[in-house]
Coordinates of C-alpha atoms in Angstrom, one line a residue:
X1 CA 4.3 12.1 11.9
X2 CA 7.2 12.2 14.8
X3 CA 4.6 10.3 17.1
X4 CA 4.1 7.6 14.6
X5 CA 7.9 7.5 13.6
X6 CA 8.5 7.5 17.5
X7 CA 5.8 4.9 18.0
X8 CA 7.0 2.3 15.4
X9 CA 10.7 1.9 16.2
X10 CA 9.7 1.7 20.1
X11 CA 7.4 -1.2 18.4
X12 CA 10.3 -2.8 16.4
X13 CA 12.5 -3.3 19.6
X14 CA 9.5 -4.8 21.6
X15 CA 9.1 -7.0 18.8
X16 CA 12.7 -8.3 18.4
X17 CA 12.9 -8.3 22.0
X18 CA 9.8 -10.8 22.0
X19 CA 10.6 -12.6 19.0
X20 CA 14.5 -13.2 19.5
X21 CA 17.0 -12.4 16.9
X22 CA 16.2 -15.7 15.0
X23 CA 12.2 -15.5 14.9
X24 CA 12.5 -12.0 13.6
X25 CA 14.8 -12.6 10.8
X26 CA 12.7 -14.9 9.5
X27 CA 9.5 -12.6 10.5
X28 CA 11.8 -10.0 8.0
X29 CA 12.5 -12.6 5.2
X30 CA 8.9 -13.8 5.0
X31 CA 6.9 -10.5 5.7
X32 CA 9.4 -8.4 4.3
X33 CA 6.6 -8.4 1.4
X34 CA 4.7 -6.2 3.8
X35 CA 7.6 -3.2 4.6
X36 CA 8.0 -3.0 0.5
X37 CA 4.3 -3.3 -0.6
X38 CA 5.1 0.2 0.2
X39 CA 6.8 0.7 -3.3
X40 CA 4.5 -1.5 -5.1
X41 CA 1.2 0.4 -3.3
X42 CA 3.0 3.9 -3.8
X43 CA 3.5 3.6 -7.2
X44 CA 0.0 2.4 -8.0
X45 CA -1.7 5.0 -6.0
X46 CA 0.1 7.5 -8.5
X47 CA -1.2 5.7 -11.0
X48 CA -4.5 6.3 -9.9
X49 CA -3.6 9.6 -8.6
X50 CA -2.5 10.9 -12.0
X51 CA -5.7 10.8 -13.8
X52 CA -7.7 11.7 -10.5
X53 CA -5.5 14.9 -10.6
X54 CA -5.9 14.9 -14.3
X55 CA -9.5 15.1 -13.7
X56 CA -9.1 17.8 -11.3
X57 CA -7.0 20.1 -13.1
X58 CA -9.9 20.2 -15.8
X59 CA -12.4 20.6 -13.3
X60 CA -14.4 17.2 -14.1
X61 CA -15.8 15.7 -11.5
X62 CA -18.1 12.9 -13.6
X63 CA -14.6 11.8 -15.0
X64 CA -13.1 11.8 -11.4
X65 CA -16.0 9.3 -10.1
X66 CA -15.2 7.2 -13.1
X67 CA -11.3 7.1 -12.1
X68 CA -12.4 6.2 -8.7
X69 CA -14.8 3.4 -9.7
X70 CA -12.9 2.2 -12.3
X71 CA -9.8 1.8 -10.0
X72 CA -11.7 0.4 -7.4
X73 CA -12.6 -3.2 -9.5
X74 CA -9.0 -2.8 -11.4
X75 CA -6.8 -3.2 -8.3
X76 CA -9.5 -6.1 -6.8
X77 CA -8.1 -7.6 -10.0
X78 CA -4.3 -6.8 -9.5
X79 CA -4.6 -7.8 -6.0
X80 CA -6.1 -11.5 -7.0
X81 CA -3.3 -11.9 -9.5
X82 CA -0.5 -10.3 -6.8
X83 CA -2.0 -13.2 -4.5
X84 CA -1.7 -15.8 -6.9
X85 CA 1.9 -15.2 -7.9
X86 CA 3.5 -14.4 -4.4
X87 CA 1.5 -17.6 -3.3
X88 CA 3.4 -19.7 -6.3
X89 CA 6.7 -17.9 -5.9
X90 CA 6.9 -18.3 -2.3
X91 CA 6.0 -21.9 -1.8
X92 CA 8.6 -22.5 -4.4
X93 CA 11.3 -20.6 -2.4
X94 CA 10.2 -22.0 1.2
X95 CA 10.7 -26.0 -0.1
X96 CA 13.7 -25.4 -2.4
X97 CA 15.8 -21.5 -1.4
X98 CA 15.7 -20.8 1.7
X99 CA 17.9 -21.2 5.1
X100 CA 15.0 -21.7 8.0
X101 CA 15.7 -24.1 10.7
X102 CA 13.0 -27.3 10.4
X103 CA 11.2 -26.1 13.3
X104 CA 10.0 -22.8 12.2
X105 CA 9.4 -24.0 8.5
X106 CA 5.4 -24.0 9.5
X107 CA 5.5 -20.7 10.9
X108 CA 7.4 -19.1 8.4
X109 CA 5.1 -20.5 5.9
X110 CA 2.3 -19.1 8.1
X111 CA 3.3 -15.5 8.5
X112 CA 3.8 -15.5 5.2
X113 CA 0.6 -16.8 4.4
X114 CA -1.0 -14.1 6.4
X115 CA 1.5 -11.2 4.8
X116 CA 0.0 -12.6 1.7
X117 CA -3.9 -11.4 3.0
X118 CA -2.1 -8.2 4.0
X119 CA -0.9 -7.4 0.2
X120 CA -4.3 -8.2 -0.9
X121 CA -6.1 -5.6 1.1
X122 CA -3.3 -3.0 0.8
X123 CA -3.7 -3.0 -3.0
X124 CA -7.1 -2.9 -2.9
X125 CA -7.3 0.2 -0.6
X126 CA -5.3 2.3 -3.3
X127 CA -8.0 4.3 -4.9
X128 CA -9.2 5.5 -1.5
X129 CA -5.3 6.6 -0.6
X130 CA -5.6 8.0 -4.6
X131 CA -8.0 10.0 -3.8
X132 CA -7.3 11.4 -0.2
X133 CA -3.9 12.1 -1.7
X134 CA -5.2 13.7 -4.4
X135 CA -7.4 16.3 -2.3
X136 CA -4.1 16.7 -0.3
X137 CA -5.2 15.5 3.0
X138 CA -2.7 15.1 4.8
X139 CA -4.0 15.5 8.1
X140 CA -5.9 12.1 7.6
X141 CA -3.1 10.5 7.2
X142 CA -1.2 12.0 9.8
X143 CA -4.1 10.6 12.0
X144 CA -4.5 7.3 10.1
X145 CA -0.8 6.6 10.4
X146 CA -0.8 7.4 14.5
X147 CA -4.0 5.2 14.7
X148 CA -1.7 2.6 12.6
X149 CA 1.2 2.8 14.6
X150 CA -0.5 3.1 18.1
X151 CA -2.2 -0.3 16.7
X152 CA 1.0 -1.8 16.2
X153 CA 2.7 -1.1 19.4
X154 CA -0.2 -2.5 21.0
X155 CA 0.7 -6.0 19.2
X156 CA 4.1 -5.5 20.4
X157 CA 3.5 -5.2 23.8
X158 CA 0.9 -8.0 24.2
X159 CA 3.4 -10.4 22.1
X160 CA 5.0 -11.7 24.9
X161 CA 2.1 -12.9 26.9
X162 CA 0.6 -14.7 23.5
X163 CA -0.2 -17.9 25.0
X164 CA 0.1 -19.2 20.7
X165 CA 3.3 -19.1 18.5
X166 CA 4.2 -15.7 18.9
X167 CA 5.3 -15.3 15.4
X168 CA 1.8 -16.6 13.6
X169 CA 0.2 -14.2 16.2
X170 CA 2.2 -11.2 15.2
X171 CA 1.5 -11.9 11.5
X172 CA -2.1 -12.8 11.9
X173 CA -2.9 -9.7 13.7
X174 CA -1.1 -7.2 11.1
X175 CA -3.8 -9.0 8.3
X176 CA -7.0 -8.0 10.7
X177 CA -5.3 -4.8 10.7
X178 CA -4.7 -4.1 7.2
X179 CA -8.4 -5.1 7.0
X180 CA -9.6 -2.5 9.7
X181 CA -7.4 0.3 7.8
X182 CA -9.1 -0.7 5.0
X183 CA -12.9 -0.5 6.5
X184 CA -11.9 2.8 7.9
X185 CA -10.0 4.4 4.6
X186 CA -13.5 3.5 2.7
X187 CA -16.1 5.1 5.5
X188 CA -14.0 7.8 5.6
X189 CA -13.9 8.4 2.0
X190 CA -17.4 7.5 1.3
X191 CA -18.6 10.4 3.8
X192 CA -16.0 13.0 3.2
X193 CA -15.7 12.8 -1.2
X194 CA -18.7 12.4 -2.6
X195 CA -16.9 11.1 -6.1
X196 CA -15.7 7.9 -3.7
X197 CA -19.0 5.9 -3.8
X198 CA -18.7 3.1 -5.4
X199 CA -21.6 2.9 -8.2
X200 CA -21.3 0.1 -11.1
X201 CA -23.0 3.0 -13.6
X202 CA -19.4 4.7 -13.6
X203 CA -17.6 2.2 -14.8
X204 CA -15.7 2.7 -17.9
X205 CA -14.0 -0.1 -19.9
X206 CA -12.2 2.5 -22.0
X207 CA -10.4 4.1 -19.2
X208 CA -10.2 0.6 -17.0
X209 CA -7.9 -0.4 -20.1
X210 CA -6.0 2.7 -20.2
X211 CA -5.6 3.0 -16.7
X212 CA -4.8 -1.1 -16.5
X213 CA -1.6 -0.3 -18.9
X214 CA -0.7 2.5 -16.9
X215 CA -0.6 1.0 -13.8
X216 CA 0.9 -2.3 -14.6
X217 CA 3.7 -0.5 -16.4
X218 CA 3.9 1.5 -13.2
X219 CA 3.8 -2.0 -11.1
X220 CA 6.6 -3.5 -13.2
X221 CA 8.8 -0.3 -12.1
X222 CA 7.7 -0.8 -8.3
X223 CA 8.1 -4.6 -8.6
X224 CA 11.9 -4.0 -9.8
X225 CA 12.3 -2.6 -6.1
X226 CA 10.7 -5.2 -4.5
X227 CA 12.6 -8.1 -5.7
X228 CA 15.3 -5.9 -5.9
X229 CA 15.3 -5.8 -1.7
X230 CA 13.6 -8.7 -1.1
X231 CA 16.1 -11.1 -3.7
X232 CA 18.4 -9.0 -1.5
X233 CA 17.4 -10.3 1.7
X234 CA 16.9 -14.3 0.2
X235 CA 20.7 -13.9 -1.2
X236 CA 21.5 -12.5 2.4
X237 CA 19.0 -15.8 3.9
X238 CA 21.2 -18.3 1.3
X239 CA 24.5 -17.2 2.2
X240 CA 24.4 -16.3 6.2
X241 CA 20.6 -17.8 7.7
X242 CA 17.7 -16.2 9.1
X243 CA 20.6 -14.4 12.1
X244 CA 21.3 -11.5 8.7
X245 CA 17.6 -10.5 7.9
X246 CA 17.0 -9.6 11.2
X247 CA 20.0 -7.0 10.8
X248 CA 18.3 -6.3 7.6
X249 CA 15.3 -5.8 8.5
X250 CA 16.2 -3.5 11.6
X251 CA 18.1 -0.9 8.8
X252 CA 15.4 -1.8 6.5
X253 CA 12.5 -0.2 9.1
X254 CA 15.0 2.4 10.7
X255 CA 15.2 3.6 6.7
X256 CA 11.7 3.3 6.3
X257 CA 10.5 5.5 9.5
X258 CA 13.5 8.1 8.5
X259 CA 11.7 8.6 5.0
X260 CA 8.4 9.2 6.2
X261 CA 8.5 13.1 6.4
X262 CA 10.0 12.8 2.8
X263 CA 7.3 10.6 1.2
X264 CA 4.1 12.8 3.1
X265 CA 5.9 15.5 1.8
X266 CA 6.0 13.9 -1.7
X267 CA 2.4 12.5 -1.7
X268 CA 1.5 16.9 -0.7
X269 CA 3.4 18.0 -3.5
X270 CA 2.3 15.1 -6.1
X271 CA -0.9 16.8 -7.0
X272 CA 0.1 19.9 -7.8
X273 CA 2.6 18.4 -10.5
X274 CA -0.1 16.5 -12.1
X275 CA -2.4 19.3 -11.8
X276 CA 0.3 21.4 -13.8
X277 CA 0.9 19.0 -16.4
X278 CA -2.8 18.5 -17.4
X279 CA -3.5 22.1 -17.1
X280 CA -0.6 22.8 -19.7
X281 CA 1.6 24.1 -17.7
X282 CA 4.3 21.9 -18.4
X283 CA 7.2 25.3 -16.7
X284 CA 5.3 24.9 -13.6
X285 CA 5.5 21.5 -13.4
X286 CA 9.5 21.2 -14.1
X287 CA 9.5 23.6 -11.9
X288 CA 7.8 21.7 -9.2
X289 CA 9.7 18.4 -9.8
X290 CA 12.9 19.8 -9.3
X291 CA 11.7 21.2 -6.1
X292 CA 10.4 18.4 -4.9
X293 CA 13.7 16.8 -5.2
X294 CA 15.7 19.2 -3.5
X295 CA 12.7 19.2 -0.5
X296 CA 12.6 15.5 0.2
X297 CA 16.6 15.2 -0.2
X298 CA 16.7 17.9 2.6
X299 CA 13.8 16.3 5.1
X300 CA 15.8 13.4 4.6
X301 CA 19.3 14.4 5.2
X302 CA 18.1 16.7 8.3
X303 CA 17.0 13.2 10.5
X304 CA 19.9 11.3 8.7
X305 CA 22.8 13.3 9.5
X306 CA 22.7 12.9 13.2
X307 CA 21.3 9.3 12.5
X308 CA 24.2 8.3 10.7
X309 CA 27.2 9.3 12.8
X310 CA 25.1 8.5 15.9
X311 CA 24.4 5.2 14.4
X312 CA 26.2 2.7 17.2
X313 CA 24.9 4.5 20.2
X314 CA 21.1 5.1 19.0
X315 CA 21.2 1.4 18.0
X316 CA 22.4 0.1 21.4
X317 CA 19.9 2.6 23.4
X318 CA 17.3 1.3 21.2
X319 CA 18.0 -2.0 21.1
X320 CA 18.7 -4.4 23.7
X321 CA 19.8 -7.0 21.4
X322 CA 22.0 -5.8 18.2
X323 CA 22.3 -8.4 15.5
X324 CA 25.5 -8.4 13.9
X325 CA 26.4 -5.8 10.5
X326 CA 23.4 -3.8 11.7
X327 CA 25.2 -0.8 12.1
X328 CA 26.6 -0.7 8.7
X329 CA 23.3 -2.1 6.7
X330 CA 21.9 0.8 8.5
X331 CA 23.9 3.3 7.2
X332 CA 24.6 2.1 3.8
X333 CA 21.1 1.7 3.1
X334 CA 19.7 5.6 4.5
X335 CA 22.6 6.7 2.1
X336 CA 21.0 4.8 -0.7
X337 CA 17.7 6.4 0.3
X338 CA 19.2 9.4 0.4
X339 CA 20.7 9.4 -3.6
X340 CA 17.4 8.3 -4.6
X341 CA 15.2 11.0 -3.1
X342 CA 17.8 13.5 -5.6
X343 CA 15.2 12.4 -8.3
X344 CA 12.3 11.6 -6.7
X345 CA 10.8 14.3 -8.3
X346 CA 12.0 13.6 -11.5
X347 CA 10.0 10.3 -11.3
X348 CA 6.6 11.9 -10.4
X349 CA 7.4 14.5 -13.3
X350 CA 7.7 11.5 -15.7
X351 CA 4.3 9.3 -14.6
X352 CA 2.6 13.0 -15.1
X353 CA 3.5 12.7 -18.8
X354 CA 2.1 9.3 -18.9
X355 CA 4.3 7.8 -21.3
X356 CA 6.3 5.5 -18.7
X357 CA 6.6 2.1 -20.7
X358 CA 10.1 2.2 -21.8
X359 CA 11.3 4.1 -18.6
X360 CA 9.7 1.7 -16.3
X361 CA 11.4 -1.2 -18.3
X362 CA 14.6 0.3 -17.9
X363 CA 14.5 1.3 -14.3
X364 CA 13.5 -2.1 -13.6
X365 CA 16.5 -3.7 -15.0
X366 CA 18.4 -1.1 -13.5
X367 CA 17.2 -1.9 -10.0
X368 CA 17.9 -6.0 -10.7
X369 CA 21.3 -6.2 -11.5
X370 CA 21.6 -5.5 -7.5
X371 CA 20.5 -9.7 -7.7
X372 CA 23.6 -10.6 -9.7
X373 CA 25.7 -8.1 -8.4
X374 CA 25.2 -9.2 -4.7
X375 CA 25.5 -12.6 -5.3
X376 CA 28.8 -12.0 -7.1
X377 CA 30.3 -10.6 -4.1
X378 CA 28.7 -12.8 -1.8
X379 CA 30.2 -15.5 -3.9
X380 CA 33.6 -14.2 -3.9
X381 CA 33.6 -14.3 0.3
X382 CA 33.0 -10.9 0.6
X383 CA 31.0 -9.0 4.0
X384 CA 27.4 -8.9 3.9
X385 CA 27.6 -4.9 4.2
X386 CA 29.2 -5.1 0.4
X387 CA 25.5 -6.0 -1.4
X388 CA 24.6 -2.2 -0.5
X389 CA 27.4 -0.6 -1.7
X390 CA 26.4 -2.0 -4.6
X391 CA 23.0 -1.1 -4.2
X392 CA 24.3 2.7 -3.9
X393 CA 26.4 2.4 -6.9
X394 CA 23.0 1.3 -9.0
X395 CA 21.1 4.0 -7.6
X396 CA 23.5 6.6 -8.6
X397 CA 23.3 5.0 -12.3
X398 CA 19.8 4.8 -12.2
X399 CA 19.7 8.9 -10.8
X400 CA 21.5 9.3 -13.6
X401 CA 18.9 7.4 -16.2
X402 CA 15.5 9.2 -14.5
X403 CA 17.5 12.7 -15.5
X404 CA 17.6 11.8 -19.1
X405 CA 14.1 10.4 -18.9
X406 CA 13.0 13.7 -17.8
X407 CA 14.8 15.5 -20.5
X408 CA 13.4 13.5 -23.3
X409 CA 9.9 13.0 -21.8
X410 CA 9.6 16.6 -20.3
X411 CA 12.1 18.6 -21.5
X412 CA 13.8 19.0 -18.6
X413 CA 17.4 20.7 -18.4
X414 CA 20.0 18.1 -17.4
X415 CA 22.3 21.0 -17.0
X416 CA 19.7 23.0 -15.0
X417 CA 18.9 19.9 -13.1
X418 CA 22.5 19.5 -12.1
X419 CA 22.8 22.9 -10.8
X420 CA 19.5 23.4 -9.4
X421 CA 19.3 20.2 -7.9
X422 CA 22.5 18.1 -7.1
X423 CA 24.5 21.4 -6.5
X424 CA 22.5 23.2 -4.6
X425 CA 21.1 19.9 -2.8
X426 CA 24.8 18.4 -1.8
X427 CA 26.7 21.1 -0.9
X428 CA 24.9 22.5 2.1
X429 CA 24.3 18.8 3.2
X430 CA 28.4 18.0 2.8
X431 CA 28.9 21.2 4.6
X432 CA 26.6 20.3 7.3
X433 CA 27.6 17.0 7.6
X434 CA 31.1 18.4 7.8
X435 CA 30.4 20.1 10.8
X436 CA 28.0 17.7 12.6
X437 CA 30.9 15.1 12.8
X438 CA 33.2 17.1 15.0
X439 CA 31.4 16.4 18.2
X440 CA 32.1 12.8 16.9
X441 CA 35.8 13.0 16.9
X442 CA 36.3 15.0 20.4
X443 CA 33.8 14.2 22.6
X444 CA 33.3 9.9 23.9
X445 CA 30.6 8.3 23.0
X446 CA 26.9 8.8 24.7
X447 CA 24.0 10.8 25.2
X448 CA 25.6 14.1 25.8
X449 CA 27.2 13.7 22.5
X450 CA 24.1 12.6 20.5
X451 CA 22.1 15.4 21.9
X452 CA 25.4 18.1 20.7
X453 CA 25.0 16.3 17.5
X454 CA 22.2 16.4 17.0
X455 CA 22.2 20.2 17.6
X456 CA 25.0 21.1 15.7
X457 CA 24.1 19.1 13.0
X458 CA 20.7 21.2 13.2
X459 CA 21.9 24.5 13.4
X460 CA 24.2 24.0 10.5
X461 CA 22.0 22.2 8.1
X462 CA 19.4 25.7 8.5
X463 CA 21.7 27.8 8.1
X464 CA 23.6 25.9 4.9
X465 CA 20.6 25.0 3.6
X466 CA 18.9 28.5 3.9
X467 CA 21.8 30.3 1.9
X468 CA 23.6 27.6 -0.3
X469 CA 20.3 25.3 -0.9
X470 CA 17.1 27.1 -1.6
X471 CA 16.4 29.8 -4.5
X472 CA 14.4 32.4 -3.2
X473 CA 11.2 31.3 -4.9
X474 CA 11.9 28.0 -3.1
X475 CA 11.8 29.6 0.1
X476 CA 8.6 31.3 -0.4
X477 CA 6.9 28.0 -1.2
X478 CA 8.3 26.0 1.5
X479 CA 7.3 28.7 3.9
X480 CA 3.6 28.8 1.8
X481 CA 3.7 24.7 2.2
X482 CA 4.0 25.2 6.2
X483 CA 1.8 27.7 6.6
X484 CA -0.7 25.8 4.6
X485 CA -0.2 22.7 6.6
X486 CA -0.4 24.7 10.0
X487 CA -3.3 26.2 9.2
X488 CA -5.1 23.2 8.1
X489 CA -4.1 21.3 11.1
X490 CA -5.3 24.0 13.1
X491 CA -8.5 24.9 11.8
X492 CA -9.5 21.0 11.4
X493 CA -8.5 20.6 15.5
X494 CA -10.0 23.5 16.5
X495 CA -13.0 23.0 18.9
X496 CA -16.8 23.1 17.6

């Protein structure tokens, strides 16, 4: 996971580098789809996931084939419908919306185009993520995701001797590569879980219907995020040009590679909640919620801390060329990440109950008011930096709304939560964050102070975390969690 992280933000310089600041703004406003399919593919694969582990927990494996089966034809069908729609919606915003310069209007609309095939493919390789996910292999995606990222630095460093446009070459090799993920996600699969052969005799029009409502309720919730960034980044395009997205989508994939350990961390623990909840055992699975909170708030915050003060400096030895407001969109939008992952827990916890169609309508209007609300301020003359401090205020409302969701769905404690949780989760990370700044404010700026930083802010977070953040229980399981993965990744590599 720190190869791949490594890998891909190498990759992003060598790609703005070849692209220009210009080019890879409008790379970020038209295949921004692509970074955020993330939220839209995540949320479906739990979809799937939930009644795979449902299946699981009851020990059914004829019902587990007909989940896989099933999902297989019912996300060809949301992916032909996803085309449809982004293929309507985007033309529409190309000829009448957006801020690109005459001469790149063709390919804009081409990478777009291609980003397009990339959604497609994506959604339809969720039931094999479901189901490698589900049988908590993490290792394969460990690999997969090197593989991916190894892949894409390729592309970046062959981009500037394209003899073509370098931008429709960039986004028409990222759709032969969703393709090849694909392809290898489904051999893989087919040899390793038996239940992942596709065979029409399993389908089951019953469960295709339930598991349709299920995961388009579960879409509509991932969809408010989408257009929630990507209105974001057209209000950003309307009011400033193509120059802003690229410092958007520089804090947008700096954010993204931050919250990797986070989400693997997530998709490991995601299982076990569902697997609780159809076993009965609703305790264990409040329980794990809550815990899963507090683990991918602390993953988060232990790369963030540094990241954040740091932020000028790792930017400028990353970057050759900084575009303007990245700093700030950079940190505003890891702190947003960071409020969010305080219930991401909660939000698992809820899909395992299965009754998400008033939650998910909810959250979704939640997540768009950040469309009004940053074109308000944008309106009223206001910095581009202002949209996410709106964006934070929302998710701190909408924190707030998945915590009474869980109490009425679950039965979860708010007061419990509060303690548990946003307690025990903030005040070792204000502590440590506290201390990590003082290199900071006496020392100039440079690499002796990043690497200081980054080892005080280390040392600190352990030690606040170990006796202000984690219950003793929680210890034991994040210690039975890494011994687990050790030995895993150990026995797996270990020679034949």
């Amino acid at each position: 996971m720190v190869v791949s992280m490594f890998i891909a933000l190498y990759a992003t310089r060598l790609v703005l580098n070849a692209l220009g600041a210009e080019d890879y703004g409008i790379f970020n406003l038209a295949a921004g789809l692509v970074a955020l399919l993330s939220f839209l593919n995540g949320a479906m694969t739990l979809a799937t996931q939930r009644y795979m582990s449902f299946s699981l927990g009851a020990g059914d494996r004829a019902q587990l084939r007909k989940v896989f089966n099933s999902g297989i034809l019912l996300h060809l069908i949301i992916g032909i419908a996803v085309v449809l729609l982004l293929e309507g919606v985007g033309m529409y915003l190309f000829s009448n919306v957006l801020r690109i310069p005459p001469e790149r209007l063709f390919a804009a609309k081409s990478i777009f185009h291609f980003m397009v095939v990339t959604a497609f493919f994506t959604i339809a390789s969720v039931p094999y993520d479901a189901i490698i996910n589900t049988n908590e292999n993490m290792l394969f995606v460990a690999v997969l995701g090197i593989i991916e990222s190894v892949a894409k630095l390729s592309l970046a460093i062959y981009l500037p001797y394209a003899f073509s446009d370098r931008l429709i070459f960039y986004g028409a090799a990222l759709a032969i590569l969703s393709v090849l993920l694909l392809i290898g996600k489904r051999i893989y699969c087919t040899r390793k879980y038996a239940e992942s052969r596709v065979r029409k005799q399993e389908l089951d029009k019953g469960l295709i219907k339930e598991m349709f409502a299920y995961a388009g309720w579960s879409a509509i919730g991932a969809s408010g995020v989408i257009a929630k960034s990507q209105g974001v980044a057209v209000i950003l395009n309307v009011f400033f040009g193509a120059v802003i997205n690229a410092a958007f989508g520089i804090a947008n994939q700096i954010n993204a590679q931050l919250t990797y350990f986070s989400v693997t961390m997530l998709q490991s623990l995601n299982p076990q909640i569902v697997k609780s909840e159809g076993s009965g055992n609703r305790k264990r699975m409040i329980q794990l919620a809550m815990m899963a909170c507090k683990f991918s708030f602390f993953l988060l915050a232990f790369f963030a801390i540094p990241a954040i003060i740091e932020m000028p400096f790792v930017l400028r030895m990353w970057l050759q060329n900084i575009p303007e407001h990245t700093v700030m969109f950079c940190r505003l939008i890891i702190t947003a990440s960071l409020i969010n992952q305080l219930s991401s827990g909660l939000q698992i916890a809820v899909h395992a109950v299965g009754r998400i169609r008033k939650y998910q309508i909810i959250i979704s209007v939640l997540l768009l008011l950040n469309l009004p609300g940053a074109w308000l301020l944008l309106h009223m003359g206001l910095p581009p930096f202002t949209v996410m401090l709106f964006a934070i205020f929302v998710e701190i409302i909408s924190c707030g709304f998945r915590a009474i969701a869980a109490r009425r769905l679950t039965g979860l404690k708010v007061s419990e939560y509060l303690f548990k949780v946003i307690w025990q989760a903030l005040v070792p990370v204000t502590l440590a964050v506290g201390i990590a700044v003082i290199p900071s404010l006496l020392m100039e700026e440079g690499f002796l102070r990043l690497l200081i930083t980054g080892l005080i802010s280390s040392l600190s977070f352990f030690i606040s975390i170990r006796y202000l953040g984690l219950t003793a229980y929680e210890q034991e399981k994040l210690e039975e969690m890494l011994e687990k993965l050790i030995t895993k990744v150990s026995t797996r590599l270990k020679p034949v």
